XYZ file of C-alpha atoms in Angstrom:
772
model
C -85.451 18.332 70.538
C -86.417 17.077 67.085
C -83.684 19.211 65.523
C -81.126 17.764 67.950
C -82.272 14.203 67.182
C -82.038 14.894 63.465
C -78.510 16.247 63.973
C -77.477 13.081 65.834
C -78.995 10.950 63.100
C -77.156 12.818 60.363
C -73.898 12.719 62.333
C -74.241 8.965 62.840
C -75.066 8.468 59.181
C -72.031 10.516 58.155
C -69.786 8.472 60.452
C -71.131 5.262 58.914
C -70.509 6.552 55.428
C -67.006 7.735 56.295
C -66.100 4.588 58.214
C -62.798 3.257 56.792
C -62.830 -0.141 55.122
C -60.245 -2.295 56.874
C -58.553 -4.660 54.416
C -56.011 -6.190 56.806
C -57.661 -9.602 56.649
C -59.076 -9.291 53.162
C -58.880 -12.053 50.570
C -58.531 -11.644 46.811
C -60.898 -13.492 44.489
C -60.391 -13.391 40.725
C -63.145 -14.324 38.322
C -62.243 -17.272 36.053
C -63.421 -15.105 33.139
C -60.498 -12.694 33.540
C -58.123 -13.479 30.670
C -54.534 -14.570 31.173
C -52.042 -13.204 31.996
C -54.030 -10.484 33.839
C -55.726 -13.194 35.866
C -52.340 -13.600 37.559
C -50.747 -10.184 37.064
C -53.369 -7.981 38.751
C -53.689 -9.989 41.998
C -49.914 -10.435 42.137
C -49.436 -6.673 41.805
C -51.982 -5.990 44.550
C -50.578 -8.617 46.878
C -46.916 -7.672 46.482
C -47.347 -3.895 46.658
C -49.530 -4.173 49.748
C -47.114 -6.596 51.419
C -44.162 -4.220 50.882
C -45.947 -1.464 52.762
C -47.879 -3.343 55.459
C -46.139 -6.680 56.081
C -49.554 -8.175 55.303
C -49.851 -10.776 52.563
C -53.376 -11.055 51.268
C -54.493 -14.557 50.395
C -56.049 -15.430 47.087
C -59.168 -17.615 47.286
C -61.259 -19.527 44.778
C -64.598 -19.156 46.591
C -66.310 -16.482 48.626
C -65.122 -16.539 52.267
C -67.376 -16.084 55.278
C -69.702 -13.110 55.523
C -67.468 -11.352 58.064
C -64.446 -11.257 55.787
C -63.720 -8.527 53.260
C -63.147 -9.766 49.718
C -61.416 -7.840 46.947
C -63.090 -9.242 43.849
C -61.638 -8.762 40.369
C -64.028 -9.317 37.469
C -64.987 -8.028 34.056
C -67.707 -5.407 34.080
C -69.625 -7.434 31.493
C -70.061 -10.377 33.862
C -73.411 -10.986 35.537
C -72.107 -13.000 38.456
C -68.930 -14.483 39.943
C -69.163 -17.826 41.772
C -72.862 -17.321 42.287
C -72.613 -13.708 43.520
C -74.108 -10.924 41.404
C -71.733 -8.356 39.971
C -72.874 -4.772 40.708
C -73.582 -3.404 37.274
C -75.131 -0.144 36.195
C -77.229 0.273 33.074
C -76.425 2.651 30.277
C -74.541 2.888 27.018
C -71.900 5.433 27.986
C -70.510 4.105 31.245
C -66.807 4.503 31.951
C -66.388 0.880 33.040
C -67.671 -0.256 29.651
C -65.164 1.762 27.602
C -61.746 0.391 26.572
C -59.417 0.248 29.588
C -62.189 1.613 31.823
C -62.815 0.377 35.351
C -65.133 0.691 38.299
C -64.160 0.296 41.952
C -67.208 -0.115 44.167
C -67.770 -1.315 47.726
C -70.849 -3.436 48.351
C -71.291 -4.969 51.765
C -68.180 -7.004 52.533
C -67.005 -6.952 48.932
C -64.736 -4.431 47.271
C -65.227 -4.940 43.545
C -62.642 -4.019 40.932
C -64.431 -4.275 37.609
C -62.657 -3.818 34.300
C -64.033 -3.334 30.827
C -61.116 -5.517 29.750
C -57.863 -6.868 31.145
C -56.260 -3.423 31.173
C -59.261 -2.028 32.985
C -58.560 -4.470 35.811
C -54.912 -3.400 35.869
C -55.803 0.276 36.096
C -58.598 -0.327 38.606
C -56.085 -2.150 40.792
C -53.749 0.803 40.347
C -56.460 3.208 41.488
C -56.950 1.151 44.648
C -53.211 1.084 45.428
C -52.923 4.853 44.945
C -55.785 5.494 47.355
C -55.105 3.048 50.175
C -53.707 4.067 53.532
C -50.896 1.590 54.072
C -48.383 1.166 56.875
C -47.337 -1.459 59.411
C -50.539 -0.950 61.421
C -53.176 -0.325 58.804
C -54.469 -1.256 55.407
C -57.617 0.667 54.723
C -59.686 2.607 52.258
C -61.073 5.913 53.511
C -64.696 4.785 53.214
C -67.362 3.414 50.924
C -66.465 3.965 47.312
C -68.067 3.930 43.883
C -65.637 5.276 41.299
C -65.703 4.678 37.556
C -63.144 5.990 35.091
C -61.857 5.535 31.539
C -58.906 7.175 29.777
C -59.254 10.242 27.592
C -56.335 9.242 25.340
C -55.662 5.689 24.137
C -51.844 6.002 23.951
C -50.016 6.715 27.224
C -46.467 5.472 27.174
C -42.813 6.111 27.898
C -39.577 5.179 26.162
C -37.233 3.170 28.393
C -34.115 2.705 26.318
C -31.801 0.005 27.652
C -28.679 1.524 26.117
C -25.376 3.124 27.061
C -26.770 6.604 26.395
C -29.271 6.415 29.265
C -28.167 7.731 32.643
C -29.726 4.870 34.626
C -31.628 2.290 32.523
C -28.441 0.553 31.384
C -27.765 -0.516 34.993
C -31.197 -2.061 35.549
C -31.965 -5.728 35.992
C -35.076 -7.369 34.586
C -36.593 -7.186 38.072
C -35.996 -3.414 38.229
C -37.580 -2.943 34.824
C -40.589 -4.980 35.908
C -41.011 -2.878 39.024
C -40.877 0.286 36.932
C -43.382 -1.104 34.423
C -45.660 -1.846 37.356
C -45.158 1.584 38.946
C -46.009 3.298 35.669
C -49.043 1.061 35.122
C -50.360 1.965 38.567
C -50.385 5.569 37.347
C -52.123 4.832 34.045
C -49.347 3.969 31.582
C -50.288 1.447 28.885
C -47.232 1.411 26.591
C -43.456 1.014 26.793
C -41.016 1.814 23.989
C -37.699 0.023 23.695
C -34.621 0.704 21.585
C -33.488 -2.639 20.190
C -30.646 -1.524 17.923
C -27.548 0.345 19.128
C -25.593 1.662 16.163
C -21.937 2.326 16.949
C -22.528 2.369 20.682
C -19.950 0.797 22.965
C -21.749 -1.594 25.354
C -22.235 -0.136 28.809
C -20.019 -1.510 31.541
C -23.168 -1.592 33.684
C -25.302 -3.892 31.519
C -26.459 -6.808 33.746
C -27.477 -8.756 30.616
C -26.811 -8.132 26.893
C -29.129 -5.634 25.148
C -30.533 -8.247 22.757
C -31.662 -10.374 25.669
C -33.087 -7.420 27.563
C -35.223 -6.360 24.605
C -36.889 -9.782 24.675
C -37.391 -9.550 28.444
C -38.955 -6.097 27.972
C -41.336 -7.562 25.411
C -42.251 -10.327 27.856
C -42.957 -7.780 30.563
C -45.280 -5.890 28.220
C -47.084 -9.155 27.624
C -47.392 -9.754 31.360
C -48.828 -6.299 32.073
C -50.805 -6.109 28.825
C -48.893 -3.040 27.697
C -48.241 -2.178 24.090
C -44.616 -2.776 23.158
C -43.206 -0.105 20.857
C -39.694 0.010 19.457
C -37.750 3.002 18.156
C -35.742 1.983 15.086
C -33.993 4.706 13.051
C -31.982 4.132 9.885
C -28.644 5.905 10.191
C -27.362 4.765 6.783
C -28.231 5.633 3.195
C -31.307 3.592 2.240
C -30.249 3.662 -1.410
C -27.399 1.321 -0.456
C -28.961 -2.002 -1.424
C -26.585 -4.160 0.602
C -27.093 -2.225 3.822
C -30.839 -2.009 3.218
C -31.146 -5.770 2.837
C -29.068 -6.363 5.971
C -31.243 -3.953 7.948
C -34.448 -5.693 6.910
C -32.937 -9.022 7.914
C -31.934 -7.599 11.273
C -35.471 -6.356 11.840
C -36.954 -9.687 10.871
C -34.684 -11.544 13.294
C -35.823 -9.207 16.061
C -39.502 -9.583 15.173
C -39.140 -13.348 15.268
C -37.819 -13.368 18.832
C -40.335 -10.925 20.382
C -43.288 -12.526 22.188
C -45.137 -9.217 21.873
C -44.607 -6.363 19.447
C -47.283 -3.809 18.630
C -45.694 -0.771 16.983
C -42.560 0.164 15.061
C -41.634 3.851 15.313
C -39.264 5.013 12.584
C -37.906 8.561 13.084
C -37.488 10.286 9.736
C -34.609 12.308 11.152
C -32.848 12.693 14.510
C -31.113 10.492 13.575
C -31.308 9.772 9.866
C -31.064 11.760 6.643
C -33.068 9.752 4.128
C -35.665 11.182 1.761
C -39.225 9.946 2.458
C -39.196 8.462 -1.042
C -36.738 5.867 0.245
C -38.176 5.723 3.748
C -41.748 4.824 2.752
C -40.625 2.024 0.452
C -38.374 0.692 3.189
C -41.138 0.792 5.800
C -43.555 -0.987 3.476
C -41.046 -3.809 3.112
C -40.544 -3.892 6.889
C -44.262 -4.217 7.444
C -44.370 -7.247 5.194
C -41.873 -8.939 7.504
C -43.503 -7.622 10.672
C -46.966 -9.090 10.095
C -45.521 -12.553 9.523
C -44.785 -12.672 13.254
C -47.124 -10.011 14.680
C -50.168 -9.787 12.384
C -51.751 -6.774 14.090
C -48.585 -4.699 14.461
C -48.305 -1.368 12.669
C -45.672 1.106 11.468
C -45.328 4.746 12.537
C -43.079 7.494 11.182
C -42.020 10.956 12.321
C -41.147 13.878 10.066
C -38.329 15.027 12.346
C -35.711 16.931 10.399
C -37.629 16.831 7.093
C -37.518 19.978 4.970
C -40.563 21.495 3.266
C -40.158 19.507 0.054
C -39.807 16.229 1.978
C -42.844 16.956 4.138
C -44.939 17.744 1.056
C -43.732 14.549 -0.594
C -44.851 12.519 2.435
C -48.392 13.907 2.369
C -48.656 13.404 -1.402
C -47.577 9.802 -0.880
C -50.378 9.319 1.653
C -52.946 10.876 -0.674
C -51.891 8.756 -3.642
C -51.237 5.431 -1.930
C -53.328 5.516 1.282
C -51.158 2.793 2.843
C -53.008 0.590 5.337
C -49.733 -0.656 6.773
C -49.081 2.803 8.232
C -50.784 3.389 11.562
C -49.894 7.024 12.025
C -47.519 9.914 12.448
C -45.337 10.792 15.433
C -44.537 14.399 16.367
C -41.297 14.925 18.244
C -38.571 17.544 18.584
C -37.865 19.316 15.270
C -41.129 18.028 13.771
C -43.635 20.296 11.997
C -46.131 22.075 14.306
C -48.610 19.786 16.065
C -51.766 21.562 14.891
C -50.547 21.661 11.299
C -49.692 17.973 11.432
C -53.154 16.954 12.623
C -54.744 19.225 10.018
C -52.745 17.794 7.116
C -52.833 14.168 8.258
C -55.792 12.197 6.810
C -58.293 11.169 9.486
C -57.638 7.466 8.983
C -54.150 7.896 10.473
C -53.457 8.406 14.138
C -51.191 11.055 15.613
C -48.835 10.374 18.522
C -46.723 12.879 20.417
C -43.097 12.097 21.331
C -42.523 14.707 24.074
C -39.096 15.207 25.584
C -39.643 14.963 29.365
C -36.020 14.284 30.145
C -33.959 17.353 29.202
C -33.716 20.849 30.670
C -31.734 22.783 28.015
C -30.993 22.284 24.305
C -34.283 20.450 24.003
C -37.939 20.612 23.005
C -39.277 21.993 26.299
C -36.437 23.900 28.006
C -36.756 25.432 31.443
C -37.812 29.001 30.751
C -35.321 31.631 31.951
C -33.343 28.939 33.751
C -30.675 30.515 35.889
C -27.191 30.363 34.416
C -25.808 28.756 37.596
C -28.212 25.821 37.277
C -27.589 25.435 33.555
C -23.829 25.254 34.118
C -24.006 22.754 36.999
C -27.209 20.704 36.976
C -27.026 20.541 33.194
C -29.183 18.896 30.590
C -30.405 15.766 32.375
C -30.713 16.652 36.042
C -33.446 15.366 38.344
C -36.226 17.578 37.037
C -39.720 17.410 38.561
C -41.689 19.994 36.552
C -45.305 19.012 37.315
C -47.161 22.247 36.603
C -45.034 23.053 33.558
C -45.618 19.675 31.930
C -49.303 19.639 32.844
C -49.543 22.881 30.875
C -47.549 21.475 27.953
C -49.710 18.341 27.854
C -52.859 20.460 27.836
C -51.526 22.574 24.984
C -50.697 19.752 22.575
C -52.694 16.675 23.590
C -55.937 17.736 21.844
C -54.171 17.351 18.490
C -53.150 13.760 19.248
C -54.284 10.273 20.175
C -51.784 10.264 23.008
C -48.058 10.068 23.594
C -45.027 7.907 24.200
C -42.481 10.166 25.840
C -38.754 10.461 25.273
C -36.797 9.632 28.425
C -33.140 8.859 29.027
C -33.365 7.875 32.672
C -35.461 7.714 35.817
C -34.598 11.306 36.823
C -37.817 12.468 35.087
C -40.026 9.992 36.975
C -42.478 12.621 38.236
C -42.853 14.082 34.749
C -43.784 10.630 33.446
C -46.460 10.251 36.107
C -47.887 13.699 35.337
C -48.194 12.830 31.647
C -49.680 9.387 32.288
C -52.282 10.720 34.703
C -53.196 13.728 32.555
C -53.344 11.426 29.557
C -55.946 9.468 31.494
C -57.772 12.557 32.730
C -56.623 15.939 31.349
C -58.534 17.735 34.109
C -56.969 15.872 37.008
C -55.555 18.331 39.510
C -51.746 18.425 39.620
C -51.742 18.650 43.415
C -53.946 15.565 43.556
C -51.593 13.663 41.248
C -48.605 14.556 43.419
C -50.497 13.593 46.575
C -51.263 10.168 45.082
C -47.647 9.832 43.974
C -46.392 10.692 47.452
C -48.975 8.526 49.192
C -48.016 5.472 47.184
C -44.235 5.866 47.110
C -43.584 7.580 50.469
C -46.556 6.665 52.652
C -50.030 8.070 53.283
C -48.900 10.354 56.114
C -46.586 12.182 53.692
C -49.086 12.533 50.848
C -49.543 16.286 51.118
C -46.182 17.206 52.639
C -44.089 15.465 49.991
C -46.373 16.826 47.270
C -45.709 20.342 48.543
C -41.989 19.598 48.667
C -42.021 18.508 45.014
C -43.759 21.733 44.002
C -41.194 23.687 45.991
C -38.427 22.043 43.975
C -40.138 23.129 40.761
C -40.272 26.668 42.155
C -36.536 26.520 42.926
C -36.002 26.885 39.188
C -38.198 29.959 38.784
C -36.435 33.271 38.202
C -32.940 34.433 39.148
C -31.361 32.048 41.645
C -29.665 34.761 43.699
C -33.070 36.375 44.281
C -34.905 33.137 45.094
C -34.860 32.882 48.884
C -37.368 30.061 48.595
C -34.488 27.711 47.776
C -33.318 27.852 51.378
C -36.866 27.330 52.648
C -37.241 24.299 50.370
C -33.985 22.890 51.694
C -35.108 23.314 55.311
C -38.430 21.673 54.474
C -36.794 18.603 52.928
C -34.166 18.399 55.661
C -36.937 18.228 58.260
C -38.754 15.543 56.268
C -35.551 13.552 55.946
C -34.927 13.699 59.697
C -38.508 12.694 60.484
C -38.578 9.756 58.060
C -35.355 7.723 58.203
C -37.322 4.718 56.936
C -37.203 6.288 53.446
C -33.400 6.492 53.368
C -33.083 3.759 50.697
C -36.079 4.886 48.596
C -34.606 6.078 45.301
C -37.378 8.551 44.590
C -36.835 10.073 48.016
C -33.079 10.160 47.428
C -33.548 12.055 44.153
C -35.686 14.737 45.749
C -33.230 15.130 48.625
C -30.376 15.434 46.143
C -32.130 18.255 44.318
C -32.911 20.097 47.545
C -29.281 19.894 48.645
C -27.821 20.641 45.208
C -30.014 23.692 44.623
C -29.075 25.134 47.989
C -25.381 24.427 47.576
C -25.439 26.067 44.149
C -27.196 29.169 45.458
C -24.818 29.553 48.392
C -21.854 29.150 46.034
C -23.327 31.678 43.623
C -23.764 34.362 46.266
C -20.327 33.704 47.735
C -18.404 33.455 44.460
C -20.078 36.469 42.867
C -19.191 38.444 45.993
C -15.552 37.405 45.613
C -15.556 38.516 41.977
C -17.049 41.877 42.888
C -14.240 42.391 45.413
C -11.634 41.314 42.835
C -13.004 43.775 40.281
C -12.745 46.565 42.835
C -9.084 45.621 43.314
C -8.514 45.721 39.547
C -10.022 49.200 39.229
C -7.238 50.489 41.496
C -4.456 49.104 39.254
C -1.725 51.434 38.011
C 1.055 50.907 35.499
C 3.547 50.452 38.331
C 1.778 47.620 40.225
C 0.075 45.632 37.469
C 1.482 42.224 38.327
C 0.827 42.620 42.044
C -2.738 43.783 41.447
C -3.487 40.862 39.134
C -2.136 38.409 41.705
C -4.234 39.966 44.439
C -7.417 39.855 42.324
C -6.777 36.227 41.373
C -6.165 35.231 44.975
C -9.496 36.822 45.875
C -11.641 34.991 43.319
C -9.757 31.734 43.971
C -10.868 31.735 47.592
C -13.872 29.905 46.147
C -11.479 26.913 45.930
C -9.183 27.545 48.902
C -11.982 28.541 51.311
C -15.100 26.837 49.878
C -18.576 27.584 51.145
C -20.919 24.938 52.670
C -18.590 21.895 52.648
C -21.193 19.890 54.580
C -23.655 20.270 51.690
C -20.955 19.281 49.237
C -20.379 16.051 51.180
C -24.118 15.361 51.404
C -24.388 15.649 47.611
C -21.529 13.178 47.221
C -23.267 10.754 49.584
C -26.650 11.011 47.875
C -25.065 10.429 44.460
C -23.437 7.272 45.827
C -26.754 6.172 47.336
C -28.557 6.695 44.031
C -25.985 4.717 42.101
C -26.397 1.872 44.584
C -30.200 1.954 44.567
C -31.099 2.716 40.952
C -27.858 2.944 38.983
C -28.148 6.710 38.488
C -24.908 7.777 36.829
C -24.084 11.268 38.082
C -20.424 11.117 37.040
C -18.414 9.855 34.088
C -15.412 8.738 36.107
C -17.139 7.450 39.245
C -20.379 6.008 37.880
C -19.613 5.232 34.233
C -21.948 7.754 32.579
C -21.623 7.798 28.803
C -20.737 11.500 28.688
C -20.833 14.730 30.686
C -24.229 15.779 29.299
C -25.852 12.571 30.559
C -26.946 13.660 34.007
C -23.428 14.154 35.398
C -24.284 16.795 37.947
C -21.620 15.481 40.329
C -18.926 16.295 37.766
C -20.098 19.936 37.703
C -20.992 20.463 41.350
C -17.942 22.721 41.815
C -17.875 24.349 38.375
C -16.990 28.030 38.907
C -19.914 30.387 39.366
C -17.603 33.367 39.046
C -15.114 34.089 36.274
C -11.964 32.887 38.048
C -10.911 30.485 35.284
C -11.436 33.183 32.668
C -9.643 35.774 34.772
C -6.614 33.505 35.225
C -6.347 33.112 31.443
C -6.884 36.846 30.878
C -4.080 37.660 33.317
C -1.671 35.642 31.197
C -2.835 37.488 28.081
C -2.471 40.851 29.826
C 1.101 40.141 30.902
C 1.928 39.238 27.291
C 0.801 42.654 25.974
C 3.614 44.938 24.815
C 3.135 48.073 26.893
C 1.874 48.911 30.402
C -0.690 51.224 28.834
C -2.200 48.353 26.844
C -2.139 46.148 29.918
C -3.885 48.752 32.048
C -6.532 49.375 29.383
C -7.416 45.687 29.265
C -7.528 45.480 33.059
C -10.052 48.319 33.137
C -12.230 46.565 30.532
C -12.286 43.435 32.689
C -12.862 45.285 35.951
C -15.774 47.289 34.548
C -17.290 44.588 32.335
C -20.572 44.543 34.252
C -20.289 48.094 35.688
C -19.969 50.520 32.756
C -20.603 53.593 34.901
C -23.353 56.089 35.699
C -25.710 56.627 32.793
C -24.516 53.509 30.967
C -26.111 50.067 30.956
C -25.029 46.415 30.770
C -27.043 43.262 30.065
C -25.917 39.652 30.158
C -28.679 38.648 27.757
C -29.345 35.140 29.113
C -28.920 35.841 32.820
C -32.224 36.567 34.522
C -30.566 38.613 37.243
C -28.342 40.628 34.904
C -30.639 41.377 31.958
C -33.308 43.809 33.194
C -33.744 45.388 29.772
C -33.932 42.159 27.734
C -37.520 41.339 26.779
C -36.864 38.192 24.747
C -35.979 34.721 25.922
C -33.880 32.365 23.897
C -35.670 29.789 21.775
C -33.801 27.204 23.816
C -34.125 28.662 27.319
C -30.655 29.476 28.564
C -28.526 28.420 25.606
C -25.321 26.911 26.892
C -22.605 26.674 24.297
C -21.343 23.448 25.886
C -17.732 23.922 24.933
C -15.048 21.533 26.207
C -17.650 19.053 27.469
C -19.099 21.663 29.794
C -15.772 22.666 31.339
C -15.138 25.764 29.268
C -12.840 28.422 30.729
C -14.548 31.220 28.813
C -16.392 33.991 30.599
C -19.700 32.712 32.014
C -21.761 35.282 30.122
C -20.102 34.170 26.884
C -21.364 30.622 27.365
C -24.980 31.794 27.433
C -26.481 33.709 24.569
C -29.368 34.515 22.287
C -29.448 34.684 18.512
C -31.524 37.865 18.201
C -32.298 39.508 21.539
C -34.500 42.580 21.926
C -34.050 45.273 24.594
C -35.830 48.435 25.680
C -34.021 51.429 27.215
C -35.699 54.382 28.926
C -34.738 57.484 30.912
C -31.910 58.296 28.509
C -30.276 61.711 28.390
C -31.638 63.407 25.231
C -28.520 65.498 24.898
C -26.007 62.700 25.279
C -24.271 60.571 22.675
C -24.593 56.790 23.138
C -22.619 53.882 21.747
C -23.935 50.291 21.633
C -21.333 47.600 22.235
C -21.943 43.883 21.681
C -19.889 40.829 22.605
C -20.471 37.345 21.235
C -19.337 35.587 18.089
C -20.123 35.874 14.409
C -22.484 38.509 13.053
C -24.768 40.978 14.838
C -27.250 42.811 12.592
C -28.325 45.695 14.826
C -31.453 47.850 14.587
C -32.352 50.765 16.833
C -36.020 51.765 16.720
C -36.264 49.606 13.613
C -33.444 51.368 11.770
C -30.418 49.287 10.727
C -27.190 50.904 11.917
C -23.725 50.441 10.467
C -20.925 49.507 12.868
C -17.794 51.469 13.582
C -16.078 48.414 15.156
C -16.902 44.888 14.014
C -14.896 41.947 15.345
C -16.435 38.504 14.909
C -14.247 36.437 17.221
C -15.480 35.266 20.589
C -15.398 37.939 23.323
C -14.350 40.680 20.931
C -16.483 43.770 20.464
C -18.723 45.326 17.865
C -19.797 48.954 18.270
C -22.390 51.321 16.764
C -22.948 55.038 17.321
C -26.610 55.757 18.064
C -27.889 58.786 16.101
C -28.973 61.666 18.345
C -32.306 61.785 16.528
C -33.194 58.371 17.987
C -32.529 59.293 21.623
C -34.348 62.635 21.643
C -37.424 61.099 23.324
C -35.271 59.506 26.046
C -35.855 55.933 24.966
C -34.826 53.422 22.312
C -35.619 49.852 21.350
C -32.759 47.622 20.252
C -33.236 44.500 18.146
C -31.174 42.231 15.917
C -31.936 40.602 12.585
C -30.970 36.957 12.534
C -28.306 36.153 9.919
C -29.099 33.504 7.314
C -27.070 30.602 8.675
C -29.284 27.605 8.008
C -26.304 25.846 6.431
C -24.470 25.887 9.775
C -24.859 23.631 12.777
C -26.459 25.603 15.625
C -23.206 25.451 17.569
C -21.430 27.386 14.788
C -24.100 30.062 14.344
C -23.777 33.674 15.472
C -24.277 34.393 19.143
C -24.954 37.530 21.167
C -24.056 37.264 24.843
C -23.362 40.771 26.247
C -24.792 44.181 25.327
C -23.784 47.610 26.597
C -25.337 51.033 26.050
C -22.460 53.375 26.832
C -23.016 57.045 27.514
C -20.137 59.032 26.055
C-alpha cells in the first residue's frame, strides 16, 4: 500500500512538473533598465510573432498584474529587482546568463522571466522562447516549468544579404521583408548582417523596390533596431596605384560612412574580386580607417587573402609583424583563401579570424555537393534550393575551432536552412541537427509538424546522395511531402514550405525523366548497332525519333506543371527568380532551375548534331564507323570497360572525386549541345581495374580536351593516338607486363596550367579499357 501511495505521489508530482504553462492571457513587462532600442524591439518581436500564429495579441504592461495572470518579464540578469519584484538570480562567476549575449529563461510562479546579460541576450532569450512555444489558433503554451541558461560559443554569427542584381531573391525584397528576415535569423542566434553597398558595373535590377543606396541605409537601421553588427563587403576592382580612382573610392566610402546610422565592420576581399598587391591594399585600408572612425569610432577593418599568391601572403604577414596595425581587426577566410588552420597559426593572436563560408552554391564553389548526380548538376544547377543540414554541420565543426565565428556568403534565401544550421551551431557546436530542424519546423510550420517537417528536410538532403537512378528514396520523399502538403493547406503561401515542396517535386521529376530518357537512348543505340551502309539515313532518323520521344511524349507532365506553379508562387511570395525570362534573374547560373527543368538527360541534342556530321562524311564506310562509335560509346563489349568519370552511376572503377564535385563545364550558359559526359570531368582521375585477362592486349582510350598525362601502375606511357580537341580520342597500348597479375591502376599527372583560367584547362571526361 505504501508503494502504491508513493507511486501516486510521484505520478502527481510529475504531472505538476510537466503541466504546460498557458500564455494565452499573458502580459509582457519590460524592465526600465533594458536599453533602447531593445526595450521596444524584443517585446515587439514576441508580440508580433505570437499574434501571427495564435491570433492572440499579448498586452504590454508597466506594472505587475494580478497574481492569477502570467507575466513574461524581460530584464537584465544583473538587476536585483523589477518594479519591486526580485529577479531570480543564481550566484557564480561562470554563469551563461552573465556572459556576452547570454540569457536565462526561467519560470517562477506566475512569472516567466527572460533575463539577458545584455540587450542581445534579451533578443536571443526571446528567440529561444519563440522556438519552443506550442502555438496555434487554440493554444499558446510552454511545455512545462523551465530553467534554461545559454551563451554563444562563437562571438561572430552572421550572414551576407546582398541587395544587388546578382542575388536570386534579395533584390526583390522590401524593407519590411528584410526586417522579417533579420528577425527570423535573430530568433535562431544570428548577430550580424553583411551588406554590399557598392555595385560596380552592375545594371540595376528591374525588381528593386527602392534604390540600392537607400536600402543600404535601411539595412543599417535594421541592424541598429535588432542590435546586430552591420558589416559591409567592399572590394576594389580597380588598380589602387591609380591615384585619381583611389581618391574617388575613398570619397565614396566616406560618403557612405556618413549616412550609416550603424556600421561596425568593413570587409575588404583581397581578391575575388580584385587584383591588387597587399602593399597597395594595406595603405588603402589604413586611409579608409581614418575616414571610418570619424563617423563610427569603434568600427574596424577586415581583409581576406583570397586569390593572393605565396609572395603576397608572405608580404601581408611581414606587414603585420612590422607595423602591428591597431586599425585592423582581423582576417577573413573565404573561398580560394589559404588553409584555415595555417591562417590561424600564422595570424598574430591580437587579430581575430572570421570565416566566410559559401552556403549558397552547389557546384563550382567552396563546398560542392560530393558526387552530385550529373542530372541534378545539369538541371538544378549552382544555386538551387539546397538544404544540407548534416553536411554543413560537419563543415562548421571542421573549421569553426580555428575562428572567432563566421559571416556566410549567400546570394538568396534558397539556402535558408543552411543559414539556420550555421547560426545555431555557432551558438552551440554540439546542438543536435535533428533538434535544430525540429525547432525550425516548429517555428515556421507549426508545432504539430516539428518532427515530420524536420524528417522531410533530411529526406531532401538524402535525395542528393549517390546516383539518382539508384536512389528510390526520391520517390518516397516526394510521397511524404505530397501527403504533408495535402494535410496542411494552411501553409500554401509559406515561402519556406513552397521551397521544400519545389525541391521534392523537382527531384522526382528529374529522376523520372532520367530513367525514361536514358531508356530511350539505350533503345536508340540498339537501333544504331543494326545500321548497314545501305540504310544509314533511315537508321539515323529512326534513332533520332526514338530519343526525341522525350520531347514529343514527355514523362510526368503533371509534375512539370506543379514545378511551374511553385516557381510562380515563390516569385510572388519571396521574389525567388527561377528564370531569366519569366522572373528577371540576372543570369542562368543564378538559381534558374525553371530554365533547365527540361534540359535533356539523354544525348539527343548531341546525337542530332552528330547525325549531321555523319551525313557529311565522304564514304559510307566512314559513316558506318562513326555510327558504331556512337552506338557503343558506353558499351565497349565483353571484357572491355567504360567509365564516365564524373557520373556516380557510370564510374564504378573511378576512386577519385573531382575537387569541385561534379565539374560542369557550363558552356553556352548551361545549354550546351555537347555529349553529357563531356560536360562533366575531372582533371586527374584515378581508376582501378581487376579481373583482367593476363594473356590479352589492352588499349586505354580517353576523351576530353587538352592534355592527358597517363600512368599505369605508376609508369608513364606514351600515346599512339593523341588528339586534344573536345570529344576526340587519345590512346595508349598497355604493356603485357603490367596486366600479368590481372589488375592495373590508372592515374594521370596534372599538366602545369596555372596560367590558364580553369575553364580552359585540360579535362578528362570518358575513359575506356578496351580488350583487343
